[in-house]
mmCIF file of C-alpha atoms and ligand atoms in Angstrom:
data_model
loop_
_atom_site.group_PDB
_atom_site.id
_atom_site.type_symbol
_atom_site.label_atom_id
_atom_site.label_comp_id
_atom_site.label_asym_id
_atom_site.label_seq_id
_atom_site.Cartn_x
_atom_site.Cartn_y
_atom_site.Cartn_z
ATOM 1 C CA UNK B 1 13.503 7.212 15.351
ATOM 2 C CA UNK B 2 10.230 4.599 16.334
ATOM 3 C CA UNK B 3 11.516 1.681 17.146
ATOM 4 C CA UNK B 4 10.166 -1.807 18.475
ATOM 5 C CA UNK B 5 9.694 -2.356 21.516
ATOM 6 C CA UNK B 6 12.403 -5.394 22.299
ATOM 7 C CA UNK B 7 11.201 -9.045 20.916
ATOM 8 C CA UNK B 8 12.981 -11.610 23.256
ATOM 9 C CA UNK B 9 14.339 -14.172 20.842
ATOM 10 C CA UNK B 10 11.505 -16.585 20.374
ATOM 11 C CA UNK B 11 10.787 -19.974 18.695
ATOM 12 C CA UNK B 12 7.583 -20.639 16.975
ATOM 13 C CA UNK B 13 4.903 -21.318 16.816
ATOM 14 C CA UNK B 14 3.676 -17.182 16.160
ATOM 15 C CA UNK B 15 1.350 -14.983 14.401
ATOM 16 C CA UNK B 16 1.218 -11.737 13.208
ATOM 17 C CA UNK B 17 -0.238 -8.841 11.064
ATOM 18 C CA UNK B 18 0.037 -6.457 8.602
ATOM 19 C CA UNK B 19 -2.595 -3.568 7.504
ATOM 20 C CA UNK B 20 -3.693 -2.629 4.534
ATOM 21 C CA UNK B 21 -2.786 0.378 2.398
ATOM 22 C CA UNK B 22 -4.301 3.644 0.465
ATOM 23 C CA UNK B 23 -1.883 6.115 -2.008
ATOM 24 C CA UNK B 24 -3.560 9.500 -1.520
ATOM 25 C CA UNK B 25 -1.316 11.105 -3.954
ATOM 26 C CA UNK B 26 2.009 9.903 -5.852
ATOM 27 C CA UNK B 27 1.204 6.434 -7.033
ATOM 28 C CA UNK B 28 3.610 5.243 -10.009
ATOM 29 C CA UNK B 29 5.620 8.793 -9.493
ATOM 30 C CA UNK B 30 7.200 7.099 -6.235
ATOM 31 C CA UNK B 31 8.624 4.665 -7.988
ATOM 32 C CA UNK B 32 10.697 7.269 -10.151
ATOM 33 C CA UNK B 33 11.751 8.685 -6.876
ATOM 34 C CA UNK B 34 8.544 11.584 -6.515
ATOM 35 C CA UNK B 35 6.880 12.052 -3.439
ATOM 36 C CA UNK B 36 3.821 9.641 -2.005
ATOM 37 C CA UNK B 37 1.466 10.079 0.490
ATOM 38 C CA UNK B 38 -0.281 6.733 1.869
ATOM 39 C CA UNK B 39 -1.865 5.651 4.906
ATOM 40 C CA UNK B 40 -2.083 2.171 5.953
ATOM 41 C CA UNK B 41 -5.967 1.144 6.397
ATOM 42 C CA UNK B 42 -7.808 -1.021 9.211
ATOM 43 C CA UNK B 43 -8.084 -4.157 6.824
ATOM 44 C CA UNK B 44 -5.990 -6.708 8.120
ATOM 45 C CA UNK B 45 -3.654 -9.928 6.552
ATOM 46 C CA UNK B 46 -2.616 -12.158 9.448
ATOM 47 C CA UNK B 47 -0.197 -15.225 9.564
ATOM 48 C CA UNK B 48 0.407 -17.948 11.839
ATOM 49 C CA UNK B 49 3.448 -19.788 11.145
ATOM 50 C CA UNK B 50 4.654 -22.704 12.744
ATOM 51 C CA UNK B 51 7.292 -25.358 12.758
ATOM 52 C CA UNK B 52 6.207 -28.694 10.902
ATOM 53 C CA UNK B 53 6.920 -31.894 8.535
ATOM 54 C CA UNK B 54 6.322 -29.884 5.327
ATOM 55 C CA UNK B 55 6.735 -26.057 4.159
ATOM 56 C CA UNK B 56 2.977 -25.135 3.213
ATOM 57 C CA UNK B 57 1.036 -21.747 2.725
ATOM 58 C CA UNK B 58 -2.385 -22.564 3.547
ATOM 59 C CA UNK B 59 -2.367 -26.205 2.810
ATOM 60 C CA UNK B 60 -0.328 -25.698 -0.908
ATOM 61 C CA UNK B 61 2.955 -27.620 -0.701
ATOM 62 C CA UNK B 62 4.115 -26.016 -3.931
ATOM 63 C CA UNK B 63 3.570 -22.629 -2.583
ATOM 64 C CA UNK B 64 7.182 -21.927 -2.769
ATOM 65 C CA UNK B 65 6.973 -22.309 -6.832
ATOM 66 C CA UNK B 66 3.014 -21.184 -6.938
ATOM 67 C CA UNK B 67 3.837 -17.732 -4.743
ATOM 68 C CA UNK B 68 6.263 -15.210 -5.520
ATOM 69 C CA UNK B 69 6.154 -13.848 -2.375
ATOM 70 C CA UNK B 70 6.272 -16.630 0.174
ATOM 71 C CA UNK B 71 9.208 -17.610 -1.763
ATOM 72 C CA UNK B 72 11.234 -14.531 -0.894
ATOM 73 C CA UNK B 73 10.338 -14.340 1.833
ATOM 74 C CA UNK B 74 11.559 -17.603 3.461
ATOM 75 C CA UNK B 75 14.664 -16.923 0.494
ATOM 76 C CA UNK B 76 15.179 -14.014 2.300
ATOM 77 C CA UNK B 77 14.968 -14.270 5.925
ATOM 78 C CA UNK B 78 14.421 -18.351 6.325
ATOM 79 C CA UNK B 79 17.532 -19.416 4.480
ATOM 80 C CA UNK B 80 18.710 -23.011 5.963
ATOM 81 C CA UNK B 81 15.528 -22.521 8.351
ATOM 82 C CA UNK B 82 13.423 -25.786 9.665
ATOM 83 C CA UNK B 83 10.181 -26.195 7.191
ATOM 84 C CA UNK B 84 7.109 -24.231 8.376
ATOM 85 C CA UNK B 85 3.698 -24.143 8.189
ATOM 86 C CA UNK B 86 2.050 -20.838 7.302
ATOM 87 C CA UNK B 87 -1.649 -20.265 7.330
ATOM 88 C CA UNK B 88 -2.821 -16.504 5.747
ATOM 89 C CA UNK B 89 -6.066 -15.290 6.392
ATOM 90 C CA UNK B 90 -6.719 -11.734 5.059
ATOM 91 C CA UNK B 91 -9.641 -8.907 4.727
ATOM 92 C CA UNK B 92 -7.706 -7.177 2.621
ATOM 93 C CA UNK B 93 -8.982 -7.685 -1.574
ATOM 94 C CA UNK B 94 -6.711 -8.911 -3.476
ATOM 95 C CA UNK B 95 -4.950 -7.254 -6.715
ATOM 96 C CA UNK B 96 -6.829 -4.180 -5.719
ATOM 97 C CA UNK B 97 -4.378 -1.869 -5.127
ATOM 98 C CA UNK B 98 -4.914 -1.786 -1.244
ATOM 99 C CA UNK B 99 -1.815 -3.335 -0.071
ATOM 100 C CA UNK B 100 -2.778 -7.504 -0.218
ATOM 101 C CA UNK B 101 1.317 -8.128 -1.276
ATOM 102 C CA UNK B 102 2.977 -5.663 0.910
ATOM 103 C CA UNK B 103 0.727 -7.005 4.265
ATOM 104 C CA UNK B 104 1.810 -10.515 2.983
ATOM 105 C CA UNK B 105 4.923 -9.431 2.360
ATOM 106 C CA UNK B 106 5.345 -7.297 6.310
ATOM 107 C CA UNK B 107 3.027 -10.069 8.463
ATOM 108 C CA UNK B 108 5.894 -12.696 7.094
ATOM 109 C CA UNK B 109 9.202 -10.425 7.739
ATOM 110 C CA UNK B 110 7.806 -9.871 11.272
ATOM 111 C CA UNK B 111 7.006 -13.512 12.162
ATOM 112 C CA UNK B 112 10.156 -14.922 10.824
ATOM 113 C CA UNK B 113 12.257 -11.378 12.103
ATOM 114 C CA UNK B 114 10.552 -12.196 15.536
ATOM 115 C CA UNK B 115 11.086 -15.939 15.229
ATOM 116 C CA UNK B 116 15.554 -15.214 14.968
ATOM 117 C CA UNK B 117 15.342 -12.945 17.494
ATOM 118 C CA UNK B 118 13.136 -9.711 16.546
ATOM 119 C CA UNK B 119 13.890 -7.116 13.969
ATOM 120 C CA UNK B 120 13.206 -3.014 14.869
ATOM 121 C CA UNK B 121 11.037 -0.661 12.043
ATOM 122 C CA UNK B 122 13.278 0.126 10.046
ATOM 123 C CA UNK B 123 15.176 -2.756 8.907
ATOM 124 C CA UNK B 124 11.286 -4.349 9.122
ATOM 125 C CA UNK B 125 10.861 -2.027 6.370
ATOM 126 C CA UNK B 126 13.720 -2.812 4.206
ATOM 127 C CA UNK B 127 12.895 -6.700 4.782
ATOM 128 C CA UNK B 128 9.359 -6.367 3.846
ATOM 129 C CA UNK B 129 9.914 -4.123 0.653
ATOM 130 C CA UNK B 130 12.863 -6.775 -0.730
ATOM 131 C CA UNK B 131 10.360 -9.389 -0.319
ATOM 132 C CA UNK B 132 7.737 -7.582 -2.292
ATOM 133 C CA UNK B 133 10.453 -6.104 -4.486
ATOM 134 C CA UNK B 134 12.118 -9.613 -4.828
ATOM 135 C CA UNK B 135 8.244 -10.817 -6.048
ATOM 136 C CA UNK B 136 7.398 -8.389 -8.150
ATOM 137 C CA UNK B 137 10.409 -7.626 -9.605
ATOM 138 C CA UNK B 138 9.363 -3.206 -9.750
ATOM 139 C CA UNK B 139 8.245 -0.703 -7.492
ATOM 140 C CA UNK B 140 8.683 1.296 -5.147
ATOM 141 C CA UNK B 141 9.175 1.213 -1.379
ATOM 142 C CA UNK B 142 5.847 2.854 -0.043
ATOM 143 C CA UNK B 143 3.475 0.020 0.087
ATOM 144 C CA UNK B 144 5.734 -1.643 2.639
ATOM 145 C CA UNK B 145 6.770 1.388 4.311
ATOM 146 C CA UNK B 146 2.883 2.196 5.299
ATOM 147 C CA UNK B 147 1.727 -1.170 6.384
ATOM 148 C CA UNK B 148 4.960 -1.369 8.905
ATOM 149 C CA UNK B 149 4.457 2.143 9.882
ATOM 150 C CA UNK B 150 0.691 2.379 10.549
ATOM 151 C CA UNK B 151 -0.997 5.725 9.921
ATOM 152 C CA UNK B 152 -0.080 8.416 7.515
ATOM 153 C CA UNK B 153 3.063 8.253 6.205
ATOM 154 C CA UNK B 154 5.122 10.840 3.339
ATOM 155 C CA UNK B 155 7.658 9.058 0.990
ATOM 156 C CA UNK B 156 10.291 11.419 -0.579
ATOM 157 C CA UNK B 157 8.544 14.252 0.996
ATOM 158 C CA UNK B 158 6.512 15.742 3.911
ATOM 159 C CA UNK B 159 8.952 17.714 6.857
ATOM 160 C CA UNK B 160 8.292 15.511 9.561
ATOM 161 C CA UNK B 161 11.165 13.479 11.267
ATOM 162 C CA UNK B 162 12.370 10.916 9.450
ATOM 163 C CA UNK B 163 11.119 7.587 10.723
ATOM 164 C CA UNK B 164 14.305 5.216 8.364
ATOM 165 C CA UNK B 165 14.974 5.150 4.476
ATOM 166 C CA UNK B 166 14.634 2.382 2.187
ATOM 167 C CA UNK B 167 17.150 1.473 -0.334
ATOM 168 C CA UNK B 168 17.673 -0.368 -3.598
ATOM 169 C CA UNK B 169 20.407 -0.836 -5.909
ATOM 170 C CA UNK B 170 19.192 1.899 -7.557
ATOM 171 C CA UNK B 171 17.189 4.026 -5.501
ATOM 172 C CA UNK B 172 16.709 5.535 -1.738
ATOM 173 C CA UNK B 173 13.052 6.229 -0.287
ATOM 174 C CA UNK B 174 12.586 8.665 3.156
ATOM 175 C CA UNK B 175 9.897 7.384 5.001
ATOM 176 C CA UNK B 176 8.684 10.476 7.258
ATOM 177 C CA UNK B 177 4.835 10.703 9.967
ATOM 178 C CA UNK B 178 2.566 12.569 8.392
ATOM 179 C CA UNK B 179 -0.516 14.325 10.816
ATOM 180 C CA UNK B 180 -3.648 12.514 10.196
ATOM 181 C CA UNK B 181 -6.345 15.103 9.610
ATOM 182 C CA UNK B 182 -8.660 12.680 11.010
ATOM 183 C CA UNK B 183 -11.063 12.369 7.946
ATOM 184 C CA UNK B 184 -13.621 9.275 6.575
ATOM 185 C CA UNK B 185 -12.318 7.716 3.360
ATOM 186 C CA UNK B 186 -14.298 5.524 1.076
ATOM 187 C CA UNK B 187 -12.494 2.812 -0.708
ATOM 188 C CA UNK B 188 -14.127 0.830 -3.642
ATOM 189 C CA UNK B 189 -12.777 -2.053 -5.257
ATOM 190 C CA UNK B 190 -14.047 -2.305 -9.107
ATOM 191 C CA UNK B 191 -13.425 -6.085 -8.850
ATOM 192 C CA UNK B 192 -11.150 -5.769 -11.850
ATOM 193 C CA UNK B 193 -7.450 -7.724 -11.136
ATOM 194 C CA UNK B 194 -4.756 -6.631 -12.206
ATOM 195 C CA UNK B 195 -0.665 -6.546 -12.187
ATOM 196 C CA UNK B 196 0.924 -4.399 -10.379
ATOM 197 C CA UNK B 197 4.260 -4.817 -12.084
ATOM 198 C CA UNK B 198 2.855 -4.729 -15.452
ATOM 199 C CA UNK B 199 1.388 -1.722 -14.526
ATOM 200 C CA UNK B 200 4.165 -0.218 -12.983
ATOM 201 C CA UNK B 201 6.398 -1.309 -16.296
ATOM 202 C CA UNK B 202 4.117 0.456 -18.542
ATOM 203 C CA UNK B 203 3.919 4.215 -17.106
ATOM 204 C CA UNK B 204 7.603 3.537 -16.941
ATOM 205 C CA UNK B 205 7.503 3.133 -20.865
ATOM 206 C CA UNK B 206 5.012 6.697 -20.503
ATOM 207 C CA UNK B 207 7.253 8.256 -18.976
ATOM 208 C CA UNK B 208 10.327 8.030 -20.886
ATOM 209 C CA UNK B 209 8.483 9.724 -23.643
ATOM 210 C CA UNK B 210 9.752 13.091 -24.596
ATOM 211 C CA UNK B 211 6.948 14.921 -22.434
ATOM 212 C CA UNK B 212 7.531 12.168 -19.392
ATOM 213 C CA UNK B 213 9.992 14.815 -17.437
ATOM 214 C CA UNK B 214 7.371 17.503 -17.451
ATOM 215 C CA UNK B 215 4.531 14.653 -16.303
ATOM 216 C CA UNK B 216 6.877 13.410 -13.475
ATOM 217 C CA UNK B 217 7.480 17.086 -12.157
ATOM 218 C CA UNK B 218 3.457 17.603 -12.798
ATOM 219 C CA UNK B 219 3.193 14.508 -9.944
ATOM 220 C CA UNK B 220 5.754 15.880 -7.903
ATOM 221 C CA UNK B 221 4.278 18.991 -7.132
ATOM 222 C CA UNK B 222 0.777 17.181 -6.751
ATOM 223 C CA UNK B 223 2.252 15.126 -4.189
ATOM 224 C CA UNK B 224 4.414 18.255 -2.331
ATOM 225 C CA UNK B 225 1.848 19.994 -2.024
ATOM 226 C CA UNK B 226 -0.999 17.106 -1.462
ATOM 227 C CA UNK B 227 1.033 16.243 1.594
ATOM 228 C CA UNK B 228 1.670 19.642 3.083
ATOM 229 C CA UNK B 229 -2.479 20.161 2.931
ATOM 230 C CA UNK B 230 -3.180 16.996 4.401
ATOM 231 C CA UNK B 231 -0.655 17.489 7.207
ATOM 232 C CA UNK B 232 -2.455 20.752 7.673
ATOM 233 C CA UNK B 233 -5.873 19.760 7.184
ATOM 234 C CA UNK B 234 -6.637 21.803 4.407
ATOM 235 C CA UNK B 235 -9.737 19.507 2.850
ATOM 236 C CA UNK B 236 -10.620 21.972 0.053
ATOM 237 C CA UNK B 237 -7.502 22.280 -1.523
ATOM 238 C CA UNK B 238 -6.804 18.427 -0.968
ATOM 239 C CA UNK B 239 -9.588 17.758 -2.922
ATOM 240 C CA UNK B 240 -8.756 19.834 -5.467
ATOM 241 C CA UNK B 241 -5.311 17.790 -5.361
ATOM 242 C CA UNK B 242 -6.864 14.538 -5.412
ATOM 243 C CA UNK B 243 -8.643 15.492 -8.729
ATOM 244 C CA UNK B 244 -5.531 16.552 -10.685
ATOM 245 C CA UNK B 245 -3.652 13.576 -9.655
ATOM 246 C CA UNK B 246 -6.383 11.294 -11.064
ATOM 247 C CA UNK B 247 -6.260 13.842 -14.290
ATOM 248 C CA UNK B 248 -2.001 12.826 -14.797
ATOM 249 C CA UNK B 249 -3.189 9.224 -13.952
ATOM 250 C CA UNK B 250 -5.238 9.048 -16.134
ATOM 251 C CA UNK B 251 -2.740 10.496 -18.857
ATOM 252 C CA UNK B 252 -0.281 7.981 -18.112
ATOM 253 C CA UNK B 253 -3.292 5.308 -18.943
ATOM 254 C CA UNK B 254 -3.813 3.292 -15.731
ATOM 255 C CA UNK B 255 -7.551 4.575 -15.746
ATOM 256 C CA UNK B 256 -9.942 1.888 -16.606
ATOM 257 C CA UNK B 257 -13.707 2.560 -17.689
ATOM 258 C CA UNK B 258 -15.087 0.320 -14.725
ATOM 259 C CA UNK B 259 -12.862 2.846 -12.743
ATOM 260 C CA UNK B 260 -14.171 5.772 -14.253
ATOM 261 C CA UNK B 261 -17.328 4.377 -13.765
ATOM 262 C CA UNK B 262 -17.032 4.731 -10.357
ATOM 263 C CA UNK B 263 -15.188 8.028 -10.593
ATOM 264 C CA UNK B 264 -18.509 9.666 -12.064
ATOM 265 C CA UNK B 265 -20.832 7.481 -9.639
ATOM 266 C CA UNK B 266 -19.107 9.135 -6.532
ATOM 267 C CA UNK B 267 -18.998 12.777 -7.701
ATOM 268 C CA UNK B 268 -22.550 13.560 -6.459
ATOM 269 C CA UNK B 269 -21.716 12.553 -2.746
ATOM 270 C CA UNK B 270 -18.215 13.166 -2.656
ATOM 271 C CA UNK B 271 -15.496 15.783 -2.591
ATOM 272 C CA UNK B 272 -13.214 14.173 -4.771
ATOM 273 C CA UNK B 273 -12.193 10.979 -5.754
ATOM 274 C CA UNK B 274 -9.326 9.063 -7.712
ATOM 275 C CA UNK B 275 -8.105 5.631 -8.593
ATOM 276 C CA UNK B 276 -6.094 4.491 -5.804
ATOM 277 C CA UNK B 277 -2.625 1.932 -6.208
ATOM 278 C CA UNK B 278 -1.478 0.657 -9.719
ATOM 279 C CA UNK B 279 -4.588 1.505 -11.397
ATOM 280 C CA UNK B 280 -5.517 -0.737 -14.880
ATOM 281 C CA UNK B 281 -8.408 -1.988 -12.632
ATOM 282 C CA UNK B 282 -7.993 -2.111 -8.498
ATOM 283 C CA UNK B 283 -9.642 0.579 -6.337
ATOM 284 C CA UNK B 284 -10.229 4.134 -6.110
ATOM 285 C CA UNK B 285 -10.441 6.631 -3.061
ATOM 286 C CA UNK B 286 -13.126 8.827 -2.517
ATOM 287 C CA UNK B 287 -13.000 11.894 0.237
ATOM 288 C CA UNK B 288 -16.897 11.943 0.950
ATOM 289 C CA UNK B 289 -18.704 15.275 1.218
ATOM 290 C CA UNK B 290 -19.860 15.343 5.104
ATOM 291 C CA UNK B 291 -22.882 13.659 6.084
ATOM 292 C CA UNK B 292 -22.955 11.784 2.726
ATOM 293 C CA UNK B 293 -20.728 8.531 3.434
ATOM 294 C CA UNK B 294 -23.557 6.315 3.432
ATOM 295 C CA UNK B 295 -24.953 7.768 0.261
ATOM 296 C CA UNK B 296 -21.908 7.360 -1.383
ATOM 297 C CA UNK B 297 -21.231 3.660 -0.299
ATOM 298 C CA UNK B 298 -24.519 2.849 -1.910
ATOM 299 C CA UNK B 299 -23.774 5.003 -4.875
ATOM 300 C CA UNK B 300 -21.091 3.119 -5.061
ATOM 301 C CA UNK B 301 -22.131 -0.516 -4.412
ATOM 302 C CA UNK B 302 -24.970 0.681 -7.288
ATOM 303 C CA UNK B 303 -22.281 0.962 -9.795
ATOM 304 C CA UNK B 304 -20.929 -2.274 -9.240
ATOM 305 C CA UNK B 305 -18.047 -1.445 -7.238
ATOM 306 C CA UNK B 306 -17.358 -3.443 -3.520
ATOM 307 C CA UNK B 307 -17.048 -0.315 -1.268
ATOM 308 C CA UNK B 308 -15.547 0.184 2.359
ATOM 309 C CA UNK B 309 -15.573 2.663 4.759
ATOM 310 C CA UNK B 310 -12.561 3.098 6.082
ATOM 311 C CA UNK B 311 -10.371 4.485 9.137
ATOM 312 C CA UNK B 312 -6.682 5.180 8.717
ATOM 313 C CA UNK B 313 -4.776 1.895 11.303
ATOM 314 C CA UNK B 314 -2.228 3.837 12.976
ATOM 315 C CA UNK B 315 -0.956 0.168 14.114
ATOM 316 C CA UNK B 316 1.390 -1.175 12.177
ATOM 317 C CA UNK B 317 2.801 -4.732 10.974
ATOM 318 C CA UNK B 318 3.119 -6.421 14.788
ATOM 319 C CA UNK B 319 3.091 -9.813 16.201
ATOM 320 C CA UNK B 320 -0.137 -10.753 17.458
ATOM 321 C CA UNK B 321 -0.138 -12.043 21.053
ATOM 322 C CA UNK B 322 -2.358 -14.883 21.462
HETATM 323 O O1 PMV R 401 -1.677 -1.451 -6.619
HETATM 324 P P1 PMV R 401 -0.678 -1.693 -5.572
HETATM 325 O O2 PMV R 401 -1.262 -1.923 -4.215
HETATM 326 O O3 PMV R 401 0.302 -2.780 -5.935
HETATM 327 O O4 PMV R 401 0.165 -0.301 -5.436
HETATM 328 C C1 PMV R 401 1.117 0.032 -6.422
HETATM 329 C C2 PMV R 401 1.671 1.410 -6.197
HETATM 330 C C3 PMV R 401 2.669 1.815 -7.295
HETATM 331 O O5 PMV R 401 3.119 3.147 -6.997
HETATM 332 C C4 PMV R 401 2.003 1.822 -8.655
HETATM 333 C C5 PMV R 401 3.870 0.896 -7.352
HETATM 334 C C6 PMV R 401 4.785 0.999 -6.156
HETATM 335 O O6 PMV R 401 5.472 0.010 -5.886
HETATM 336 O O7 PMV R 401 4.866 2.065 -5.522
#
C-alpha cells in the first residue's frame, strides 16, 4: 500500500494542496457502487491555515454557517481545536465538475491531519470524502480518492493493487493505480453552475425506474471495459467508450444544451468527447485527435466554453513546504 512519508507532529502555521479532478468514465454509476475511472488534473486549490483570534475562511467569519465544507471539516477533524485562520486560493473552476469541493475538501484534511500529528493515504482518503460527503450530503467516494491519490486512479474496478477502500454506512469503494497512457486531454467548462447533489439525487430517482438495473449494468460495463483500454492504451476503442458513456448520460438527463453545444463544437478536432462530473451544466472532456489540440481549444473557446489543456498531476493532496 502508498503510504506517506512520516509527518513529524507539527503546529501551525501550514499550507497545503489538493489537485483537481476528471471522471473519464463512470460518473453518477459510482455512486451506486459501478466502476469509475478519474484522474486527478494539474489545477491546483491550496490552503494556508493558521492559528488566530477568530475562525475565518478567507476573511468570512461566518464561514462555518456560509460553507458546508469548511464546516465539516473543522467538525470533523478540528473538534475542541484553537480557532484558525484559513486562506483558499484555487485554479480550479468552481461547480464545474472538476473537483473544486473534493480539493477543498483533501487540502483541509491534510493541513489539519498534519497539524495533530500527520495522517497516511488512506485514512486521508476516508477524511477527505466524509468531509465532502458530510457537505453534500450524496456521492460517492472517487472525487476524493483521485485528488489524494494523484494520477489515474480505478474505483470499483481496474486489477491493479489496491491502494485502501473507502467506506460509508452504506457502501465500500476500492481505490486501485491505473497506467496512465500518457495522452493530452481538453477540459472545457460551459460556465453553467450547478449542484452536484441535486444532480446526483436525480439520476438516483432515474435509476430506480423499472429500466434503471439494465442502465446501471449498461455503465458498468462502459466503465470495465473503459478502464482496462486505458490501462492498456487502447485510444480507439477508448474513444469509442467515451462516446457511449456520454450516450447513457445523456439518458439519465444530466446533458445540458450549452453542453451539447460543446459536444458538437469539439467533434471536428477531436476523438471523442463527453460531459465530465455531475453534468446539468459543469465541464466536458474531450480526447483531441493528434496534432489538433490547439484547434480544438479555439473551437472550443468559439462556442463559448472556458477550455484547458490539461496534464494528468500524478501528485497528490500534500503539504506544501514553504
Ligand atoms: O461534478 P462533480 O465534480 O461534483 O463530480 C460528481 C461526480 C458524481 O459521480 C456525479 C458524484 C460522485 O460523488 O461521485
Amino acid at each position: 500500500m502508498e503510504e506517506l512519508p512520516p509527518v513529524p507532529a507539527r503546529g501551525l502555521p501550514l499550507s497545503s494542496r489538493a489537485p483537481g479532478k476528471c471522471i473519464v468514465f463512470g460518473e453518477h454509476a459510482v455512486v451506486h457502487g459501478a466502476p469509475e475511472l478519474v484522474f486527478a488534473i494539474d489545477l491546483y486549490t491550496q490552503v494556508f491555515v493558521r492559528t488566530d483570534a477568530r475562525t475565518r475562511l478567507n476573511a468570512d467569519e461566518e464561514a462555518t454557517a456560509r460553507n458546508a465544507y469548511f464546516r465539516t471539516a473543522l467538525e470533523g477533524l478540528w473538534a475542541g481545536g484553537p480557532s484558525i485562520d484559513v486562506r483558499a486560493i484555487s485554479r480550479i473552476p468552481r461547480a464545474a465538475g472538476l473537483g473544486s469541493s473534493a480539493a477543498f475538501s483533501a487540502a483541509m484534511a491534510v493541513a489539519l491531519g498534519a497539524a495533530t500529528g500527520g495522517i497516511d493515504r488512506p485514512t486521508l482518503a476516508q477524511r477527505s470524502f466524509e468531509i465532502e460527503r458530510g457537505a453534500q450530503g450524496v456521492g460517492s467516494a472517487g472525487d476524493t480518492s483521485a485528488v489524494v491519490g494523484g494520477g489515474f486512479l480505478a474505483i470499483n474496478g481496474g486489477s491493479g493493487p489496491l491502494l485502501w477502500t473507502v467506506r460509508a454506512d452504506d457502501r465500500v469503494w476500492e481505490v486501485r493505480r491505473v497506467a496512465d497512457p500518457g495522452w493530452v486531454w481538453v477540459v472545457a467548462h460551459s460556465g453553467i453552475p450547478r449542484a452536484t447533489g441535486d444532480a446526483v439525487r436525480a439520476v438516483g430517482r432515474r435509476l430506480s425506474a423499472p429500466d434503471g438495473p439494465e442502465l446501471l449494468e449498461e455503465f458498468r460495463r462502459v466503465a470495465v471495459e473503459g478502464i482496462r483500454a486505458v490501462g492498456a492504451g487502447e485510444r480507439a476503442r477508448v474513444a469509442e467508450l467515451i462516446e457511449r458513456n456520454q450516450e447513457l448520460l445523456r439518458e439519465v438527463g444530466v446533458s445540458h444544451p450549452r453542453l451539447e453545444a460543446l459536444l458538437e463544437a469539439a467533434r471536428p478536432a477531436a476523438e471523442a468527447a463527453k460531459l465530465t462530473g455531475a453534468g446539468a451544466g459543469g465541464s466536458i472532456v474531450a480526447l483531441p485527435t493528434p496534432g489538433k489540440e490547439a484547434e480544438l481549444v479555439r473551437r472550443l473557446a468559439r462556442a463559448g466554453g472556458l477550455p484547458f489543456v490539461v496534464r494528468p498531476s500524478t501528485e497528490g493532496a500534500a503539504l506544501v513546504e514553504p
